[in-house]
Coordinates of C-alpha atoms in Angstrom, one line a residue:
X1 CA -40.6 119.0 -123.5
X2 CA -38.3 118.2 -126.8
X3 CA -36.5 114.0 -126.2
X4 CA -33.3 115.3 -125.1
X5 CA -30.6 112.2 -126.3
X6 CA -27.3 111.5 -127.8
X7 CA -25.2 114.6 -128.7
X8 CA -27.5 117.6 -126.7
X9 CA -25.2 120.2 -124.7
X10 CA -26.4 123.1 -122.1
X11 CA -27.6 123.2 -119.0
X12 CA -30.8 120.5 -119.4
X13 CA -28.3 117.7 -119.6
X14 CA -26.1 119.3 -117.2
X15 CA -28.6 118.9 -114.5
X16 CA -29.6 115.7 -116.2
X17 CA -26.1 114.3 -115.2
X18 CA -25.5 115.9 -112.0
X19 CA -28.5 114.0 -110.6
X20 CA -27.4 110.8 -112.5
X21 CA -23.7 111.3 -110.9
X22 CA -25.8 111.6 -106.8
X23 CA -27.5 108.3 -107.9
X24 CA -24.3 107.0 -108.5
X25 CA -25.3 105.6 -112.0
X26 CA -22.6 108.5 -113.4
X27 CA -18.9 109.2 -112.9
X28 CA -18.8 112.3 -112.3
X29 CA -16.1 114.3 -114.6
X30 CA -14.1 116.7 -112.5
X31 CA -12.8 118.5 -115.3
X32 CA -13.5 121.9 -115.1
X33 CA -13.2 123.2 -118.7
X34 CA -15.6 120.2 -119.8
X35 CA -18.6 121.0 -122.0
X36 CA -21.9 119.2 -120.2
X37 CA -22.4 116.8 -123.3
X38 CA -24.9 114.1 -123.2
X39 CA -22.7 111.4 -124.2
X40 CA -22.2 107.3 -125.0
X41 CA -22.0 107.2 -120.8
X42 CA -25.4 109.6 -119.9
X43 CA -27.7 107.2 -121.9
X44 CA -26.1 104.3 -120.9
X45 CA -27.1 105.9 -117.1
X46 CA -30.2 107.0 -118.3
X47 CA -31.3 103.7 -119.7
X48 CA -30.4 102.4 -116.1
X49 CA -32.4 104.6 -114.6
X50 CA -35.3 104.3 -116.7
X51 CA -34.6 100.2 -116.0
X52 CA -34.9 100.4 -112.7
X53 CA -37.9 102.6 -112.7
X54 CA -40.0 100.8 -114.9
X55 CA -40.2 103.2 -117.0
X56 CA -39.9 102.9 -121.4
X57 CA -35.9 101.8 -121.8
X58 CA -34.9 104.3 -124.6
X59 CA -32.1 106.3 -123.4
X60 CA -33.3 109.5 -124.0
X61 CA -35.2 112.6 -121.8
X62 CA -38.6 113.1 -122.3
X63 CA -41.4 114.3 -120.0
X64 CA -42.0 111.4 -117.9
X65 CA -38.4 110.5 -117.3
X66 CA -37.2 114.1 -116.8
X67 CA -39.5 114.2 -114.1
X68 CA -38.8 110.9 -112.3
X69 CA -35.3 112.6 -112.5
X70 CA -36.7 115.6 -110.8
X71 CA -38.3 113.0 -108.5
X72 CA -35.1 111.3 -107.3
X73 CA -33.2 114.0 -106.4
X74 CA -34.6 113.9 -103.0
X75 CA -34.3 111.6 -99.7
X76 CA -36.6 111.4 -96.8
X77 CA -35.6 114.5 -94.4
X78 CA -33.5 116.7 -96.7
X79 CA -36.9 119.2 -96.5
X80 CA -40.2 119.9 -94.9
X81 CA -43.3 118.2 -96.5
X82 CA -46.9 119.5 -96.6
X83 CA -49.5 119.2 -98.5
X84 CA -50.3 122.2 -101.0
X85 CA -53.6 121.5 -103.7
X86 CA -52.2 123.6 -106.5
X87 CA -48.9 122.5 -107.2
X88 CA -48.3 119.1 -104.5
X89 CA -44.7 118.0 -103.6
X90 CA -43.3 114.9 -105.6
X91 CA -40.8 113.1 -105.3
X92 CA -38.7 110.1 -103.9
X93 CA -38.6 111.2 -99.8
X94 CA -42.5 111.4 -100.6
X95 CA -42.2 107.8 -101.9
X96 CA -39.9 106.4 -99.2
X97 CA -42.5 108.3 -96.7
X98 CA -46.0 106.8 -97.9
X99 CA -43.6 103.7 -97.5
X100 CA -42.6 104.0 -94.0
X101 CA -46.0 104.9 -92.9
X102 CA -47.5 102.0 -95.1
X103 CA -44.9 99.3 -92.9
X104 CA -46.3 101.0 -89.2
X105 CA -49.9 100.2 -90.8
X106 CA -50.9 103.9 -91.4
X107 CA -53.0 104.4 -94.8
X108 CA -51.7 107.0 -97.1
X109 CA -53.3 105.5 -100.3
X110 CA -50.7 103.9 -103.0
X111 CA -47.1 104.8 -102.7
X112 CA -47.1 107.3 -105.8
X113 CA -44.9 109.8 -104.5
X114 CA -47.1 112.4 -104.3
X115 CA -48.2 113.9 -101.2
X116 CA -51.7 114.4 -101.2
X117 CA -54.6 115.0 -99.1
X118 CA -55.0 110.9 -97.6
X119 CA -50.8 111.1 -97.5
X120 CA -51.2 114.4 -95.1
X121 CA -53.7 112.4 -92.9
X122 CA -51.6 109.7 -92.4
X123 CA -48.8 111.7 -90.7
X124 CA -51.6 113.9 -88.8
X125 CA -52.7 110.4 -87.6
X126 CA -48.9 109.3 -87.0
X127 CA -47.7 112.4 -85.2
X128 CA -51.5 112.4 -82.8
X129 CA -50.3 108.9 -81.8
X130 CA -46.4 109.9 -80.5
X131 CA -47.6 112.9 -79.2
X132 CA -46.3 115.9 -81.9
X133 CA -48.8 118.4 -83.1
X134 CA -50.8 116.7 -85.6
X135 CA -50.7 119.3 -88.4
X136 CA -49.9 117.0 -91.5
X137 CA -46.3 118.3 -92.3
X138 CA -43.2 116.1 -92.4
X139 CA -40.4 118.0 -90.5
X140 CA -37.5 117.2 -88.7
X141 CA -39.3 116.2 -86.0
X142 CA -41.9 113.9 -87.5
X143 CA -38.4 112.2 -89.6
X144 CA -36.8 111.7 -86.3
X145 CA -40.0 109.7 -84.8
X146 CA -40.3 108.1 -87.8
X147 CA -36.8 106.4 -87.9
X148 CA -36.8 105.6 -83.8
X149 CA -39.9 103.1 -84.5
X150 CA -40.5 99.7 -86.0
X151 CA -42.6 98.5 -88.3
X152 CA -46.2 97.6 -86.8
X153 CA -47.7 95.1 -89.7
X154 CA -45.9 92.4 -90.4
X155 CA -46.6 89.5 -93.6
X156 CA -47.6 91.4 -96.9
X157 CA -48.1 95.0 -97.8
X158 CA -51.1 96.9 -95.9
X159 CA -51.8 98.8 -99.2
X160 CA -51.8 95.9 -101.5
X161 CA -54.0 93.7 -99.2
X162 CA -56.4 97.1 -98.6
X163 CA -56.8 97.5 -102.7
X164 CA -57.3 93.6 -103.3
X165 CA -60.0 93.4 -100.3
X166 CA -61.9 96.5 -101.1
X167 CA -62.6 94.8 -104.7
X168 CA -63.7 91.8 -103.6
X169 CA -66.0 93.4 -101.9
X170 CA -67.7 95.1 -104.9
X171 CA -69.0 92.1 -105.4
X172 CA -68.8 89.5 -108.9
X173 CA -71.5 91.6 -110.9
X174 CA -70.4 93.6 -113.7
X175 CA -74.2 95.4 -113.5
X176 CA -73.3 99.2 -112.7
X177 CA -69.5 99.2 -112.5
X178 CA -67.5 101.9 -114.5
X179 CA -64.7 100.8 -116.6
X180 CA -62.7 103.4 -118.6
X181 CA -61.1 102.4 -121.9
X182 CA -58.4 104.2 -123.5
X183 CA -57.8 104.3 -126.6
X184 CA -54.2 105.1 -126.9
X185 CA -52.9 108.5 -129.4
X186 CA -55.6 110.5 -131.4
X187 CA -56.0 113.5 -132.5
X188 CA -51.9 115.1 -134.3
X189 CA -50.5 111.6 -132.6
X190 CA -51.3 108.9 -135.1
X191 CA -48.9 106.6 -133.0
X192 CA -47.4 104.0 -135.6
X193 CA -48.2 104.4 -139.0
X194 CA -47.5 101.3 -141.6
X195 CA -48.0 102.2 -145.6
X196 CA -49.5 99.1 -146.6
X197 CA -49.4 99.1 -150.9
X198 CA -52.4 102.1 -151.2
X199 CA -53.3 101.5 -147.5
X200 CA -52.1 103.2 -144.2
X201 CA -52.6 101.7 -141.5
X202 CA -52.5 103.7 -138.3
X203 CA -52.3 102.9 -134.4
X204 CA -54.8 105.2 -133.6
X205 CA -57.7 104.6 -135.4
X206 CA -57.4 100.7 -134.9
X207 CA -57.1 101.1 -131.3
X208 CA -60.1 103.3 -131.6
X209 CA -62.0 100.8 -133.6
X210 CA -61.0 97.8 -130.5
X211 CA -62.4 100.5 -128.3
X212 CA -65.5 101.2 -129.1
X213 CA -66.2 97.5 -129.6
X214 CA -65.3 96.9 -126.2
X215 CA -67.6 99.4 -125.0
X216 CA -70.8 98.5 -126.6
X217 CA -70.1 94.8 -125.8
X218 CA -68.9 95.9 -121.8
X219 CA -72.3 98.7 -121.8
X220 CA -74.9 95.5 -123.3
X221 CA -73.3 93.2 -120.2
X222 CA -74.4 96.3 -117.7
X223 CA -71.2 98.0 -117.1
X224 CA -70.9 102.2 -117.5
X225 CA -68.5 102.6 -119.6
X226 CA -66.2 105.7 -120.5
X227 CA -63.6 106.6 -123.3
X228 CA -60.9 108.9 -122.5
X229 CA -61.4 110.1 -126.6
X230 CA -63.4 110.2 -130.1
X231 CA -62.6 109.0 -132.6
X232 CA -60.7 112.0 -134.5
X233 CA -60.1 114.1 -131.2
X234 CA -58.6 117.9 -132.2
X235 CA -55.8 117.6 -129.5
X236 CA -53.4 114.9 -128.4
X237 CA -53.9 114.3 -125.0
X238 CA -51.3 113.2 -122.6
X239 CA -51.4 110.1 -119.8
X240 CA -51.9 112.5 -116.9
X241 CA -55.3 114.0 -118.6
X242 CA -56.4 110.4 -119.6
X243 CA -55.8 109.0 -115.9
X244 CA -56.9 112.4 -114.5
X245 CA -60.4 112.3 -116.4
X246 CA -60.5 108.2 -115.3
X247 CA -59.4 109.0 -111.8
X248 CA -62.7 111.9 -111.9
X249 CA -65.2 109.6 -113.2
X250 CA -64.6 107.7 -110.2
X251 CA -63.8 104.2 -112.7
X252 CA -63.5 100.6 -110.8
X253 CA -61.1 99.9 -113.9
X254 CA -58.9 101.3 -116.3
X255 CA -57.8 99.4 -119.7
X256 CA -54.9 101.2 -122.1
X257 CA -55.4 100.2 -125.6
X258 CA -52.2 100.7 -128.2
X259 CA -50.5 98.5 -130.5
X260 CA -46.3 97.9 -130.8
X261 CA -43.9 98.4 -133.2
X262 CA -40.1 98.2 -134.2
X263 CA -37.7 98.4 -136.4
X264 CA -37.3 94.9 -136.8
X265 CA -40.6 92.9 -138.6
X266 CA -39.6 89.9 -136.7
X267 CA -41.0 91.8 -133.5
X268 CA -44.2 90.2 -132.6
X269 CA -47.1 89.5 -130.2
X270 CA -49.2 91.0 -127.4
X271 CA -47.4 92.0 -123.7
X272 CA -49.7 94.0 -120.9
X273 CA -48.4 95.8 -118.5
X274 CA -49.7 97.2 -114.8
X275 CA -48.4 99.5 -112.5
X276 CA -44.9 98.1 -110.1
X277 CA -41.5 97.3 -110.1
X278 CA -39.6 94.5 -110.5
X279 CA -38.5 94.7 -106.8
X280 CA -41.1 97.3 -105.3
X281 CA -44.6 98.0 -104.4
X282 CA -47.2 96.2 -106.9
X283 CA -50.8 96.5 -107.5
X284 CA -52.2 93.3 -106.6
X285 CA -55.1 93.7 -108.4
X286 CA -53.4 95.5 -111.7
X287 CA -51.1 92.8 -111.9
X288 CA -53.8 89.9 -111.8
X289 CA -56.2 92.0 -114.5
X290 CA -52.6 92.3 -116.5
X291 CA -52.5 88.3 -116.4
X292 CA -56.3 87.9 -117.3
X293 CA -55.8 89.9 -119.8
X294 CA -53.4 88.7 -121.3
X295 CA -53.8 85.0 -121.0
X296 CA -57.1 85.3 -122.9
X297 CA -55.7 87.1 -125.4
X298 CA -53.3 85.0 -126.3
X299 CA -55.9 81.9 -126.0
X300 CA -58.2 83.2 -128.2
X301 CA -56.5 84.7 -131.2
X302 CA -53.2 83.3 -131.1
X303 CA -51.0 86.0 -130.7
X304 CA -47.5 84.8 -129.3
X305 CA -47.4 85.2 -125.8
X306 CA -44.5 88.4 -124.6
X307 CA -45.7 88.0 -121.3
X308 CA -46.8 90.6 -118.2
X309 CA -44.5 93.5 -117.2
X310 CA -45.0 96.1 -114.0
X311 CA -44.5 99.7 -115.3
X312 CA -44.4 103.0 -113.4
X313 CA -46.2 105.1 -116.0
X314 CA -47.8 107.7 -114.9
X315 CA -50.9 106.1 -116.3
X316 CA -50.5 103.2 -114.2
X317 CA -49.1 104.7 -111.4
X318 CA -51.1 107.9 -111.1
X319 CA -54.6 105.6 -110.9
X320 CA -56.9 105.2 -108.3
X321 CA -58.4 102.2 -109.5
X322 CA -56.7 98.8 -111.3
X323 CA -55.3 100.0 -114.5
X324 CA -53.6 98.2 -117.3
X325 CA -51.8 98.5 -120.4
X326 CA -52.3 96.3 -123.1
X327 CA -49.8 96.4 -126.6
X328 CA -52.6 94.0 -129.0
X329 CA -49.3 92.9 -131.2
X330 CA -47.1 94.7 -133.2
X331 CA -48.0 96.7 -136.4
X332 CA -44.7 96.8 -138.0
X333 CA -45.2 93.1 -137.5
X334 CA -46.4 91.4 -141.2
X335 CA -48.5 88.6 -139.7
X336 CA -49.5 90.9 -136.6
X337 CA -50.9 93.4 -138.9
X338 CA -52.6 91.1 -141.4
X339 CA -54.8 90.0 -138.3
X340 CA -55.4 93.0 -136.8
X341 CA -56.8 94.8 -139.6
X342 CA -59.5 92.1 -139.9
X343 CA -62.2 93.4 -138.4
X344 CA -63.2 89.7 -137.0
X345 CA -60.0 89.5 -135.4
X346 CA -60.4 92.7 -133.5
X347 CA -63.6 90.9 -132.0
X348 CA -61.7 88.1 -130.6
X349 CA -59.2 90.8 -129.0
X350 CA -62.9 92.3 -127.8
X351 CA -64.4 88.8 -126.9
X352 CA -61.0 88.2 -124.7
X353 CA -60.9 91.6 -122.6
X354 CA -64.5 91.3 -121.9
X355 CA -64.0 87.6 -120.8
X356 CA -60.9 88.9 -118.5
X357 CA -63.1 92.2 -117.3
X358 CA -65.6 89.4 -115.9
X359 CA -62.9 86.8 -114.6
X360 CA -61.8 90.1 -112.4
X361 CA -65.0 89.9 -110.3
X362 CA -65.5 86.2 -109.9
X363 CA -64.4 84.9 -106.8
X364 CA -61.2 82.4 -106.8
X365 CA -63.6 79.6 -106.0
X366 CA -65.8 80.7 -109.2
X367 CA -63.2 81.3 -111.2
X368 CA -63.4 79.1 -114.7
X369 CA -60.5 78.2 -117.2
X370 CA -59.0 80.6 -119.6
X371 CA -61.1 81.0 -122.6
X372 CA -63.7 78.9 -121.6
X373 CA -66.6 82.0 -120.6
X374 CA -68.9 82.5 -123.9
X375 CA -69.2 86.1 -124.1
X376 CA -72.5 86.1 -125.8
X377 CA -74.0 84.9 -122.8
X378 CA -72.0 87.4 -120.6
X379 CA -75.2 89.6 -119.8
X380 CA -77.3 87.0 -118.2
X381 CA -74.2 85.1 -116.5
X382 CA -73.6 88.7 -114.8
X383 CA -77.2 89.6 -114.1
X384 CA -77.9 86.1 -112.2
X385 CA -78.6 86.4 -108.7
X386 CA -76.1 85.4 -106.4
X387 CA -76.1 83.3 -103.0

């Protein structure tokens, strides 16, 4: 869909506010000759939302904020769940559900807000154990039981300790693991684009060009790697076919390639993001690639340090494996953008994810300092036996 922002009228931004107004981020206007307008006070409540979301703070409509709209329209028990293939319930009672059943130490995979197949199986497994017919839909019934019993794990989140445990267990080697990189845009979506005297510099083909780096280095140290896109792809493709094709492929990690920009020049340096909220749910894992990541980064090519930041993008949320995103400095940025189109600096951004890739499956006890592994050696560090 078209950004709806400042200054759209119809019946889009009247839904758009009506739903803001039951959030209780909008006053509602009793008026009833007013003209649904998305005014100075809708994006001031749609910036809220998207705040406390995690979601891209710009004020305005798109795709993935229309839909966590859609999403929070709905509580736990205002109607029947189940699970369908083709076209899956979403929304926030889904959320607050896999939640709820997460606390009484049921496993319906990551609070998403989706309700899948695994989500299904946890209330069939839920409803077996206080005797209701185990059939895998969330009705009245099911709520009621739901709400009448405590919480059965206590000290962390089941999920969170589940997703950091089964990695572990994959064991330090990088021989045979699948990592996905994505190279952010392609194809009609050039991303930024910076006129540079007879030069143009876009986000897409850079990002490209860190990319494929990082593959052949990742493939040489053993690893399978996929990208989600070539080089000059005919379409653009969204975040949902990007995670859906990593999410196929069956990847043990996901890395998001773009670069920043803004208005302002002064805006610099690299951020990374992985899937959470500020107050919620968190991928354990996500968030400690998000810090490798980034730490190395900034050790190795200098870039000022904007810090890690949980998201709920689609493409962090919607993965089945660790997934970040990483912004490698701004390109509206003068001094960003005079490293970042030397092809030697690009290494060093390579040289750093594929040190933080193999940090990820060292144990704590093996872990070394930041910027200290020599990538060059990477293949036989990762093919060593171990005890």
């Amino acid at each position: 869909m078209r950004a709806i922002q400042r200054g759209a009228r119809g019946a889009a931004v009247a839904e758009i506010r009506s739903i803001l107004v039951v959030l209780e981020l909008l006053v509602e206007d009793t008026s009833p000759s007013s003209d649904p307008v998305f005014d100075e006070a809708t994006e001031r409540a749609v910036r809220a939302f998207q705040q406390s979301r995690g979601l891209t703070v710009d004020g305005e409509v798109a795709d993935e904020t229309w839909r966590a709209l859609d999403a929070a329209r709905w509580r736990l028990g205002q109607r029947a769940l189940f699970h369908t293939v083709a076209d899956p319930y979403i929304g926030d009672d889904v959320r607050q559900l896999q939640e709820r059943l997460l606390e009484m130490g049921y496993n319906p995979g990551r609070a998403d807000g989706i309700y899948g197949s695994r989500t299904a199986h946890a209330v069939a497994q839920f409803q077996r154990e206080v005797g209701l017919r185990p059939d895998g839909e969330c009705g009245p019934a099911t709520v009621g039981a739901l709400r009448r019993l405590g919480r059965k794990v206590i000290g962390g989140r089941p999920q969170l300790l589940r997703e950091a445990e089964a990695f572990r267990e994959s064991g330090p080697t990088l021989l045979g693991k699948r990592i996905v990189i994505d190279p952010g845009h392609g194809g009609p979506d050039t991303g930024h684009v910076v006129p540079d005297g007879p030069l143009r510099w876009t986000e897409a083909d850079l990002v490209y060009d860190l990319a494929a780096r990082l593959e052949g280095r990742l493939a040489a140290a053993g690893m399978r790697v996929n990208l989600t896109r070539g080089p000059v792809p005919t379409n653009a493709l969204s975040d949902r076919d990007r995670i859906q094709l990593a999410n196929e492929l069956g990847a043990d990690l996901l890395i998001s390639i773009h670069l920043d920009g803004h208005r302002n020049p002064e805006a610099s340096g690299v951020a990374t993001y992985h899937y959470g909220t500020v107050s919620g749910p968190t991928s354990i894992v996500g968030e400690r690639l998000a810090g490798l990541v980034q730490r190395e980064i900034v050790m190795r090519t200098g870039l000022r340090d904007c810090h890690t930041h949980p998201k709920t993008w689609e493409l962090l949320r919607l993965s089945r494996m660790p997934a970040v995103r990483v912004d490698v400095g701004y390109l509206t940025s003068p001094s960003d953008r005079q490293q970042l189109v030397d092809p030697a600096f690009r290494d060093r951004v390579v040289e750093a994810m594929m040190a933080a890739v193999q940090r990820m499956y060292l144990p704590v006890e093996a872990d070394v300092p930041t910027g200290s592994i020599d990538v060059s050696l990477l293949r036989a560090l990762t093919a060593a036996p171990t005890s």
